[in-house]
DNA sequence: AATGATGGTTCAAATAATGAGCCAAAAAAA
DNA sequence: TTTTTTTGGCTCATTATTTGAACCATCATT
């Protein structure tokens, strides 16, 4: 792997649950030598991507990331635009709502809102979602670039639960259904006992740039509530798309075929 | 420079004004070879730090940054906590308000709010502020770790304008004045015609982790307005500190001496 | 058709990264 | 207290990665 890749992989060891780590810990988790790890950390710290607690000597993600993220958001206000809709959905459905962004062939969870109830679906910020077994993934494929969709369907489809769709033809059907309906549905495709719906948010060229999803425990889901959530998610995704592109949803959507 | 440093320096070429760049452009601005530049970009893109517009082939900052920034913010909600206070200050002062964060011995501008008027002070997101010649820098030094303050005072003090304080003893006096008053004042120390006030935001250990500043054109500033802005900025910084640490400001503040 | 951009690629030479082993200091254990 | 273990940090000969001149393909302009 490139040195740059190694350095970045160190950053990816940090998460909501482990926001601070010691040198030895980082070295062990990354698999790199302690000296190498430290050198990489120092390089990252030089640019504010990592900072070290001066007293505990633990490392954590640095402010340089916040700065660059804001520059990106200024050009591409994906999260900012979506936030109010996520909040509204979280209130109206009282279930977990999460926003994902396409990032080199995967879906990256950029934001999550959990309901204040004991039995809920937990989605971790920063989690990578498989394209074939989540509502988000299917919604994304329904509006992905032809090439992306093909390669996703051609790959071996890992079974996460007994309900995961592993037959490419079935998956294709689900993707088409999502395309027609405006939202996708996943019944325990990724985790047992979880039912999700999702809709794609489109970029100016008509292809999906991310997805908005509602995930609920199966016990609170039947076909009526699922459809209700689906419609709500689809409506929100449509509005976000319009805000981002400044054009009517149908106009944007039909651009993907040209 | 380390390869990692080179890669990150590519990211730093992007700004609010130039959010998208072509390969040749990036190579020219960074000074690296085109092949090298591309290899670095690909490494960065592999981790979502850079993404390439599939049609225009321009590069821009990627969603991976947003994700990591959110992980940091979850642990360290500096920006999020400060935002409402910045907004309020922007309204009440009708001048430029900016928030900076300490990042390896420098102050990094993380957020800026500009007033909607023609004659205003422009501060760029992502800008690095010198410690000795800006209100932010002085406020920071007033609450910095002893070692940091010493080394800042020991360094040669560059003169940005005719008004920049370059005498260490005078600077020391300004820092002490800021410490006593609760906010710092800079009269054209960094740019001609600009008067600023700033206050430090403290971390749990009582040392400054960032600063909040109001910058205004000299023509709209006299000692009364300056004091008014100073008090406002100091009050906001105090409240942000309390929100972040969950303790009374005085308690936090006195911890820095132990 | 020629020109001058652009993005992207190759491979021997040059350079930077690597990691075993060392040190000092701080915790943890005796 | 003293001893042991663990931690962060550092060095330098070996090794693997990075580098960049030269190259190609494509597109827009002349």
Coordinates of C-alpha atoms (C1' of nucleotides) in Angstrom, one line a residue:
Chain A
X1 CA 0.0 0.0 0.0
X2 CA 1.1 3.5 -0.6
X3 CA 2.5 5.4 2.4
X4 CA -0.3 7.9 2.0
X5 CA -2.8 5.1 2.2
X6 CA -1.2 3.8 5.3
X7 CA -1.4 7.3 6.9
X8 CA -5.0 7.7 6.1
X9 CA -5.8 4.2 7.3
X10 CA -4.6 5.4 10.7
X11 CA -7.2 8.1 10.7
X12 CA -9.8 5.5 10.0
X13 CA -9.1 3.7 13.2
X14 CA -10.8 6.5 15.0
X15 CA -14.5 6.3 15.4
X16 CA -17.3 7.6 17.6
X17 CA -16.7 4.8 20.0
X18 CA -12.9 5.1 20.1
X19 CA -12.1 8.8 19.5
X20 CA -8.8 8.7 21.3
X21 CA -6.0 6.1 21.0
X22 CA -2.5 5.6 22.3
X23 CA 0.5 5.0 20.1
X24 CA 0.9 1.4 20.9
X25 CA -2.8 0.8 20.4
X26 CA -2.7 2.5 17.0
X27 CA 0.3 0.5 16.0
X28 CA -1.3 -2.8 17.1
X29 CA -4.7 -2.0 15.4
X30 CA -3.1 -0.8 12.2
X31 CA -0.5 -3.6 12.1
X32 CA 2.3 -1.2 11.4
X33 CA 5.5 -0.9 13.3
X34 CA 5.5 1.4 16.3
X35 CA 8.2 3.6 14.7
X36 CA 6.4 3.7 11.4
X37 CA 3.1 4.5 13.1
X38 CA 4.6 7.3 15.0
X39 CA 6.2 8.8 12.0
X40 CA 2.9 8.7 10.1
X41 CA 1.1 10.3 13.1
X42 CA 3.6 13.1 13.3
X43 CA 3.2 13.8 9.5
X44 CA -0.6 13.9 10.0
X45 CA -0.2 16.1 13.1
X46 CA 1.9 18.5 11.1
X47 CA -1.1 19.3 9.0
X48 CA -3.7 19.2 11.8
X49 CA -5.2 15.9 10.8
X50 CA -4.2 14.4 14.1
X51 CA -3.6 16.1 17.4
X52 CA -2.1 14.7 20.6
X53 CA -3.5 15.4 24.0
X54 CA -0.5 17.1 25.6
X55 CA -1.2 15.5 29.0
X56 CA -2.6 12.1 28.3
X57 CA -0.5 11.7 25.2
X58 CA -3.4 10.1 23.4
X59 CA -3.9 10.9 19.7
X60 CA -7.2 12.0 18.3
X61 CA -8.5 13.5 15.0
X62 CA -7.4 17.1 14.5
X63 CA -9.1 20.3 13.5
X64 CA -7.6 20.4 10.0
X65 CA -10.2 17.9 9.0
X66 CA -13.0 20.2 10.2
X67 CA -11.6 22.9 8.1
X68 CA -11.3 20.9 4.9
X69 CA -14.7 19.4 5.5
X70 CA -16.2 22.8 5.7
X71 CA -14.6 23.8 2.4
X72 CA -16.1 20.8 0.8
X73 CA -19.5 21.5 2.3
X74 CA -19.4 25.0 1.1
X75 CA -19.2 23.8 -2.5
X76 CA -21.3 20.7 -2.0
X77 CA -23.7 21.3 0.9
X78 CA -25.0 17.8 1.0
X79 CA -25.2 17.4 4.7
X80 CA -26.3 20.9 5.4
X81 CA -29.1 20.8 2.9
X82 CA -30.3 17.4 4.1
X83 CA -30.2 18.1 7.8
X84 CA -33.6 19.7 8.2
X85 CA -35.3 16.9 6.3
X86 CA -33.5 14.3 8.4
X87 CA -34.7 16.0 11.5
X88 CA -38.2 16.1 10.2
X89 CA -38.2 12.5 9.2
X90 CA -36.7 11.5 12.6
X91 CA -39.6 13.3 14.3
X92 CA -42.4 12.1 12.0
X93 CA -41.3 8.4 11.9
X94 CA -39.7 8.2 15.4
X95 CA -37.2 5.8 13.9
X96 CA -33.5 5.9 13.0
X97 CA -32.8 8.1 10.0
X98 CA -29.4 8.1 8.3
X99 CA -27.8 9.9 5.4
X100 CA -25.1 8.2 3.3
X101 CA -22.8 9.6 0.6
X102 CA -21.3 7.8 -2.3
X103 CA -17.6 7.4 -1.8
X104 CA -15.6 5.4 -4.4
X105 CA -18.1 2.6 -4.9
X106 CA -19.4 2.4 -1.4
X107 CA -21.9 4.2 0.7
X108 CA -20.5 6.1 3.6
X109 CA -22.7 7.0 6.6
X110 CA -22.3 10.7 7.1
X111 CA -25.1 11.5 9.5
X112 CA -27.4 9.6 11.8
X113 CA -30.3 10.6 14.0
X114 CA -31.6 8.1 16.5
X115 CA -35.0 8.2 18.2
X116 CA -35.2 8.5 21.9
X117 CA -36.5 5.0 22.6
X118 CA -35.0 1.9 24.0
X119 CA -35.7 -0.5 21.1
X120 CA -34.2 1.2 18.0
X121 CA -31.9 0.4 15.2
X122 CA -28.4 1.6 15.8
X123 CA -26.4 2.9 12.8
X124 CA -22.8 4.0 13.3
X125 CA -21.6 7.2 11.9
X126 CA -18.8 6.4 9.4
X127 CA -20.1 3.0 8.7
X128 CA -19.7 1.6 5.2
X129 CA -22.9 0.1 3.8
X130 CA -22.9 -2.8 1.3
X131 CA -24.7 -1.9 -2.0
X132 CA -26.6 -5.2 -2.4
X133 CA -28.0 -5.8 1.0
X134 CA -29.2 -2.5 2.4
X135 CA -32.2 -0.3 1.4
X136 CA -29.7 2.5 0.9
X137 CA -27.5 0.4 -1.4
X138 CA -30.5 -0.7 -3.5
X139 CA -31.8 2.9 -3.8
X140 CA -28.3 4.0 -4.8
X141 CA -28.0 1.3 -7.4
X142 CA -31.4 2.3 -8.9
X143 CA -29.9 5.6 -9.8
X144 CA -26.2 4.7 -10.1
X145 CA -24.1 5.0 -13.3
X146 CA -24.7 2.1 -15.5
X147 CA -21.1 0.9 -15.0
X148 CA -21.4 1.0 -11.3
X149 CA -24.7 -0.9 -11.2
X150 CA -23.3 -3.6 -13.6
X151 CA -20.1 -4.2 -11.5
X152 CA -22.1 -4.3 -8.3
X153 CA -24.4 -6.9 -9.7
X154 CA -21.5 -8.9 -11.2
X155 CA -19.7 -9.2 -7.9
X156 CA -20.3 -12.1 -5.5
X157 CA -23.2 -11.1 -3.2
X158 CA -22.2 -11.8 0.4
X159 CA -25.1 -13.1 2.7
X160 CA -25.2 -11.1 5.9
X161 CA -28.4 -12.8 7.2
X162 CA -30.6 -15.6 6.0
X163 CA -32.7 -13.0 4.3
X164 CA -29.9 -11.4 2.2
X165 CA -30.7 -11.4 -1.5
X166 CA -27.7 -13.2 -3.1
X167 CA -29.3 -13.9 -6.5
X168 CA -28.2 -11.2 -9.0
X169 CA -31.5 -11.5 -10.9
X170 CA -33.6 -11.0 -7.7
X171 CA -31.4 -8.0 -6.8
X172 CA -31.9 -6.6 -10.2
X173 CA -35.7 -6.9 -9.7
X174 CA -35.4 -5.1 -6.4
X175 CA -33.4 -2.3 -7.9
X176 CA -36.0 -1.9 -10.7
X177 CA -38.8 -2.0 -8.2
X178 CA -37.1 0.8 -6.3
X179 CA -36.6 2.8 -9.4
X180 CA -40.3 2.6 -10.2
X181 CA -41.6 3.1 -6.7
X182 CA -39.3 6.0 -5.8
X183 CA -37.9 4.2 -2.8
X184 CA -36.2 0.9 -1.9
X185 CA -37.2 -1.6 0.7
X186 CA -34.9 -4.0 2.6
X187 CA -36.3 -6.7 4.9
X188 CA -33.5 -7.9 7.2
X189 CA -31.0 -7.9 4.3
X190 CA -28.2 -6.6 6.4
X191 CA -29.2 -7.3 10.0
X192 CA -31.8 -9.6 11.4
X193 CA -34.9 -7.9 12.8
X194 CA -34.3 -4.7 10.9
X195 CA -36.6 -3.3 8.1
X196 CA -35.4 -0.3 6.1
X197 CA -36.6 2.0 3.3
X198 CA -34.4 4.4 1.4
X199 CA -34.4 6.8 -1.5
X200 CA -31.6 8.2 -3.6
X201 CA -30.5 11.8 -3.6
X202 CA -29.4 12.8 -7.1
X203 CA -26.6 15.1 -8.4
X204 CA -26.9 17.5 -11.3
X205 CA -26.2 14.8 -13.8
X206 CA -29.1 12.6 -12.6
X207 CA -27.0 10.0 -10.9
X208 CA -27.2 9.1 -7.2
X209 CA -24.8 11.0 -5.0
X210 CA -26.2 9.6 -1.7
X211 CA -29.1 8.1 0.0
X212 CA -31.6 8.9 2.8
X213 CA -32.9 6.0 4.8
X214 CA -35.2 5.1 7.7
X215 CA -34.4 1.9 9.6
X216 CA -36.8 0.4 12.1
X217 CA -37.1 -2.7 14.2
X218 CA -39.2 -5.4 12.4
X219 CA -41.7 -5.4 15.3
X220 CA -42.8 -1.9 14.5
X221 CA -43.0 -2.5 10.8
X222 CA -45.8 -3.8 8.6
X223 CA -46.5 -3.1 4.9
X224 CA -48.5 0.0 5.7
X225 CA -45.9 1.7 7.9
X226 CA -43.2 0.6 5.5
X227 CA -45.0 2.3 2.6
X228 CA -45.6 5.4 4.7
X229 CA -41.9 5.7 5.6
X230 CA -41.0 5.0 2.0
X231 CA -43.1 7.8 0.7
X232 CA -41.8 10.1 3.3
X233 CA -38.2 9.2 2.6
X234 CA -38.8 9.5 -1.2
X235 CA -40.4 12.9 -0.8
X236 CA -37.5 14.2 1.3
X237 CA -34.9 12.9 -1.1
X238 CA -36.7 14.5 -3.9
X239 CA -36.7 17.9 -2.1
X240 CA -33.1 17.6 -1.2
X241 CA -32.2 16.8 -4.8
X242 CA -34.1 19.9 -5.9
X243 CA -32.4 22.1 -3.4
X244 CA -29.0 20.9 -4.3
X245 CA -29.4 21.1 -8.1
X246 CA -31.8 24.0 -8.2
X247 CA -33.9 22.1 -10.8
X248 CA -37.1 20.1 -10.8
X249 CA -36.6 16.5 -9.7
X250 CA -38.0 15.0 -12.9
X251 CA -35.7 17.2 -15.0
X252 CA -32.7 16.0 -13.1
X253 CA -33.8 12.4 -13.0
X254 CA -34.2 12.0 -16.7
X255 CA -30.8 13.4 -17.4
X256 CA -29.2 10.1 -16.2
X257 CA -30.2 8.3 -19.4
X258 CA -28.5 10.8 -21.8
Chain B
X1 CA 9.0 16.5 3.0
X2 CA 7.3 13.2 3.8
X3 CA 5.1 11.7 1.1
X4 CA 2.2 12.0 3.5
X5 CA 2.9 15.7 3.9
X6 CA 3.0 16.1 0.2
X7 CA -0.4 14.4 -0.2
X8 CA -2.0 16.6 2.5
X9 CA -0.5 19.7 1.0
X10 CA -2.5 18.8 -2.2
X11 CA -5.6 18.9 -0.2
X12 CA -4.7 22.4 1.1
X13 CA -4.7 23.8 -2.4
X14 CA -8.5 23.6 -2.3
X15 CA -10.3 26.5 -0.8
X16 CA -13.7 28.2 -0.8
X17 CA -12.6 30.2 -3.9
X18 CA -11.0 27.3 -5.7
X19 CA -13.0 24.2 -4.8
X20 CA -12.2 22.3 -7.9
X21 CA -8.9 21.9 -9.8
X22 CA -7.6 20.0 -12.8
X23 CA -4.6 17.7 -12.6
X24 CA -2.2 20.1 -14.4
X25 CA -3.3 22.9 -12.2
X26 CA -2.7 20.9 -9.1
X27 CA 0.7 19.8 -10.3
X28 CA 1.7 23.4 -11.1
X29 CA 0.4 24.9 -7.8
X30 CA 1.9 22.2 -5.7
X31 CA 5.2 22.1 -7.6
X32 CA 5.2 18.3 -7.9
X33 CA 5.5 16.4 -11.0
X34 CA 2.3 15.6 -12.9
X35 CA 2.9 11.8 -12.4
X36 CA 3.6 12.3 -8.7
X37 CA 0.6 14.5 -8.3
X38 CA -1.7 12.1 -9.9
X39 CA -0.4 9.2 -7.8
X40 CA -1.0 11.1 -4.7
X41 CA -4.5 12.2 -5.8
X42 CA -5.4 8.6 -6.5
X43 CA -4.2 7.5 -3.1
X44 CA -6.3 10.3 -1.5
X45 CA -9.3 9.3 -3.7
X46 CA -9.0 5.7 -2.6
X47 CA -9.9 6.9 0.9
X48 CA -12.5 9.4 -0.1
X49 CA -10.4 12.4 0.7
X50 CA -10.5 13.5 -2.9
X51 CA -13.1 12.8 -5.6
X52 CA -13.0 13.4 -9.3
X53 CA -15.9 14.7 -11.2
X54 CA -16.6 11.9 -13.6
X55 CA -17.4 14.2 -16.5
X56 CA -15.3 17.3 -16.1
X57 CA -12.5 15.3 -14.6
X58 CA -11.8 18.0 -12.1
X59 CA -10.7 17.0 -8.6
X60 CA -12.4 18.2 -5.4
X61 CA -12.3 17.4 -1.7
X62 CA -14.1 14.2 -0.9
X63 CA -16.8 13.0 1.5
X64 CA -14.3 11.1 3.7
X65 CA -13.3 14.4 5.2
X66 CA -16.8 15.1 6.2
X67 CA -17.1 11.8 7.9
X68 CA -13.9 12.2 9.9
X69 CA -14.7 15.8 10.8
X70 CA -18.0 14.6 12.2
X71 CA -16.3 12.0 14.3
X72 CA -14.0 14.7 15.7
X73 CA -16.9 17.0 16.2
X74 CA -18.8 14.4 18.1
X75 CA -16.0 14.1 20.6
X76 CA -15.1 17.8 20.5
X77 CA -18.1 19.8 19.5
X78 CA -16.2 23.0 19.2
X79 CA -17.8 24.4 16.1
X80 CA -21.2 23.2 16.9
X81 CA -21.2 24.7 20.4
X82 CA -19.9 28.0 19.2
X83 CA -22.2 28.4 16.2
X84 CA -25.2 30.0 17.9
X85 CA -22.9 32.5 19.7
X86 CA -21.2 33.4 16.5
X87 CA -24.5 34.0 14.8
X88 CA -25.7 36.2 17.7
X89 CA -22.5 38.2 17.7
X90 CA -22.7 38.6 13.9
X91 CA -26.2 40.1 14.3
X92 CA -25.5 42.3 17.3
X93 CA -22.2 43.7 16.0
X94 CA -23.0 43.6 12.3
X95 CA -19.3 42.9 11.7
X96 CA -17.2 39.9 10.7
X97 CA -17.1 37.2 13.4
X98 CA -14.6 34.4 13.1
X99 CA -13.8 31.3 15.1
X100 CA -10.3 29.8 15.2
X101 CA -8.9 26.6 16.6
X102 CA -5.4 25.9 17.8
X103 CA -3.6 23.6 15.5
X104 CA 0.0 22.8 16.2
X105 CA 1.2 26.2 17.3
X106 CA -1.0 28.2 15.0
X107 CA -4.6 29.4 14.8
X108 CA -6.7 27.9 12.1
X109 CA -9.8 29.7 11.0
X110 CA -12.6 27.2 11.2
X111 CA -15.7 29.4 10.7
X112 CA -16.4 32.9 9.5
X113 CA -19.6 34.9 9.4
X114 CA -19.6 38.1 7.3
X115 CA -22.1 40.9 7.6
X116 CA -24.2 41.9 4.6
X117 CA -22.6 45.2 4.0
X118 CA -20.2 46.5 1.3
X119 CA -17.4 47.7 3.6
X120 CA -16.4 44.8 5.8
X121 CA -13.4 42.8 6.8
X122 CA -12.9 39.6 4.8
X123 CA -11.5 36.6 6.6
X124 CA -10.9 33.4 4.7
X125 CA -12.0 30.1 6.0
X126 CA -8.9 28.0 6.5
X127 CA -6.6 31.0 7.0
X128 CA -3.7 30.6 9.4
X129 CA -3.4 33.5 11.8
X130 CA -0.1 34.7 13.3
X131 CA -0.1 34.6 17.1
X132 CA 1.6 38.0 17.7
X133 CA -0.2 40.3 15.4
X134 CA -3.8 39.5 15.5
X135 CA -6.4 39.9 18.3
X136 CA -7.1 36.2 18.1
X137 CA -3.4 35.4 18.5
X138 CA -3.0 37.7 21.5
X139 CA -6.1 36.3 23.2
X140 CA -4.8 32.8 22.6
X141 CA -1.3 33.6 24.0
X142 CA -3.0 35.1 27.1
X143 CA -4.3 31.6 27.9
X144 CA -1.7 29.4 26.2
X145 CA 0.5 26.9 27.8
X146 CA 3.5 28.6 29.4
X147 CA 5.9 26.9 26.9
X148 CA 3.8 28.0 23.9
X149 CA 3.7 31.6 25.1
X150 CA 7.4 31.7 25.8
X151 CA 8.4 30.3 22.4
X152 CA 5.9 32.6 20.6
X153 CA 7.5 35.6 22.4
X154 CA 11.0 34.4 21.7
X155 CA 10.5 34.1 18.0
X156 CA 11.2 37.0 15.6
X157 CA 8.0 39.0 15.3
X158 CA 7.3 39.7 11.7
X159 CA 5.8 43.2 10.9
X160 CA 2.7 42.9 8.6
X161 CA 1.8 46.6 8.8
X162 CA 3.4 49.7 10.2
X163 CA 1.3 49.1 13.3
X164 CA 2.4 45.5 14.1
X165 CA 3.9 45.2 17.5
X166 CA 7.4 43.7 17.0
X167 CA 8.8 44.4 20.4
X168 CA 8.5 41.3 22.7
X169 CA 8.1 43.4 25.8
X170 CA 5.2 45.4 24.3
X171 CA 3.6 42.2 23.1
X172 CA 3.9 40.7 26.5
X173 CA 2.1 43.8 27.9
X174 CA -0.7 43.3 25.4
X175 CA -1.0 39.7 26.3
X176 CA -1.2 40.6 30.0
X177 CA -3.7 43.3 29.3
X178 CA -5.9 40.8 27.4
X179 CA -5.6 38.4 30.3
X180 CA -6.8 41.0 32.8
X181 CA -9.5 42.5 30.6
X182 CA -10.9 39.2 29.3
X183 CA -10.4 40.1 25.7
X184 CA -7.6 41.2 23.4
X185 CA -7.4 44.2 21.1
X186 CA -5.5 44.6 17.9
X187 CA -5.3 47.9 16.0
X188 CA -4.2 47.2 12.5
X189 CA -1.6 44.7 13.6
X190 CA -2.2 42.3 10.7
X191 CA -3.9 44.4 8.1
X192 CA -4.2 48.1 7.7
X193 CA -7.6 49.7 8.5
X194 CA -8.8 46.7 10.5
X195 CA -9.5 46.7 14.2
X196 CA -10.2 43.5 16.0
X197 CA -11.1 42.2 19.4
X198 CA -10.9 38.5 20.5
X199 CA -11.3 36.2 23.5
X200 CA -10.0 32.8 24.2
X201 CA -12.1 29.7 24.5
X202 CA -10.7 27.4 27.1
X203 CA -10.4 23.6 27.3
X204 CA -11.0 21.5 30.4
X205 CA -7.4 22.0 31.5
X206 CA -7.8 25.8 31.5
X207 CA -5.7 26.5 28.4
X208 CA -6.9 28.1 25.2
X209 CA -8.2 25.7 22.6
X210 CA -9.4 28.4 20.2
X211 CA -10.5 32.0 19.9
X212 CA -13.6 34.0 19.0
X213 CA -13.0 37.3 17.3
X214 CA -14.8 40.3 15.8
X215 CA -13.0 42.2 13.0
X216 CA -14.3 45.6 11.8
X217 CA -13.1 48.4 9.5
X218 CA -11.3 51.1 11.5
X219 CA -13.8 53.7 10.2
X220 CA -16.6 52.1 12.2
X221 CA -14.4 51.6 15.3
X222 CA -13.7 53.9 18.3
X223 CA -12.8 53.0 21.8
X224 CA -16.4 52.7 22.9
X225 CA -17.5 50.3 20.1
X226 CA -14.3 48.4 20.5
X227 CA -15.0 47.9 24.3
X228 CA -18.5 46.9 23.5
X229 CA -17.4 44.3 21.0
X230 CA -14.8 43.1 23.4
X231 CA -17.2 42.6 26.2
X232 CA -19.6 40.8 23.9
X233 CA -16.8 38.5 22.5
X234 CA -15.5 37.8 26.0
X235 CA -19.0 36.9 27.3
X236 CA -19.6 34.6 24.3
X237 CA -16.2 32.9 24.8
X238 CA -17.0 32.4 28.4
X239 CA -20.3 30.8 27.7
X240 CA -18.8 28.5 25.0
X241 CA -16.1 27.4 27.5
X242 CA -18.7 26.6 30.1
X243 CA -20.8 24.6 27.6
X244 CA -17.8 22.7 26.4
X245 CA -16.3 21.9 29.8
X246 CA -19.6 21.7 31.8
X247 CA -17.9 23.8 34.5
X248 CA -17.9 27.4 35.6
X249 CA -15.6 29.6 33.7
X250 CA -13.6 30.7 36.7
X251 CA -13.1 27.1 37.8
X252 CA -11.7 26.2 34.4
X253 CA -9.6 29.3 34.1
X254 CA -7.8 28.9 37.4
X255 CA -6.8 25.4 36.5
X256 CA -4.2 26.6 34.0
X257 CA -1.9 27.7 36.8
X258 CA -1.7 24.3 38.5
Chain C
dA1 C1' -3.7 19.4 -40.6
dA2 C1' -1.1 21.4 -37.3
dT3 C1' -0.9 23.3 -32.5
dG4 C1' -1.2 23.3 -27.8
dA5 C1' -3.8 22.2 -24.2
dT6 C1' -5.4 18.4 -21.1
dG7 C1' -5.4 13.7 -18.3
dG8 C1' -3.0 9.7 -17.9
dT9 C1' 1.0 6.1 -18.0
dT10 C1' 5.8 3.9 -17.9
dC11 C1' 10.2 2.4 -15.7
dA12 C1' 15.2 3.1 -14.3
dA13 C1' 17.2 6.1 -10.9
dA14 C1' 16.8 8.5 -6.7
dT15 C1' 15.0 9.0 -2.4
dA16 C1' 12.2 8.2 1.4
dA17 C1' 10.0 4.6 4.4
dT18 C1' 10.9 0.7 7.2
dG19 C1' 11.5 -1.8 11.7
dA20 C1' 14.5 -4.3 15.0
dG21 C1' 16.4 -2.7 18.8
dC22 C1' 17.4 0.8 22.0
dC23 C1' 16.2 4.4 25.7
dA24 C1' 13.7 7.0 29.3
dA25 C1' 9.7 7.6 31.9
dA26 C1' 5.5 6.4 33.7
dA27 C1' 2.4 3.0 35.6
dA28 C1' 1.6 -1.3 37.8
dA29 C1' 3.0 -4.9 40.6
dA30 C1' 5.7 -6.9 44.3
Chain D
dT1 C1' 9.9 1.5 48.8
dT2 C1' 12.0 -1.4 44.7
dT3 C1' 11.1 -4.2 40.7
dT4 C1' 8.7 -5.2 36.6
dT5 C1' 5.9 -4.0 32.8
dT6 C1' 4.2 -1.0 29.6
dT7 C1' 4.3 3.2 27.3
dG8 C1' 6.0 6.9 24.1
dG9 C1' 9.7 8.1 21.5
dC10 C1' 14.2 7.6 18.7
dT11 C1' 18.2 5.8 15.6
dC12 C1' 20.1 4.0 11.4
dA13 C1' 21.5 0.3 8.1
dT14 C1' 18.4 -2.1 5.0
dT15 C1' 14.7 -2.1 1.8
dA16 C1' 10.9 -0.7 -0.8
dT17 C1' 8.5 3.2 -2.5
dT18 C1' 8.5 7.4 -4.8
dT19 C1' 10.1 10.2 -8.4
dG20 C1' 10.0 12.5 -13.1
dA21 C1' 11.5 12.8 -17.9
dA22 C1' 9.6 11.1 -21.7
dC23 C1' 5.7 9.2 -23.6
dC24 C1' 0.7 8.5 -25.5
dA25 C1' -4.3 9.6 -26.4
dT26 C1' -7.8 12.9 -26.6
dC27 C1' -9.9 17.2 -27.1
dA28 C1' -10.3 22.1 -28.5
dT29 C1' -8.4 25.8 -31.1
dT30 C1' -6.0 27.8 -35.0

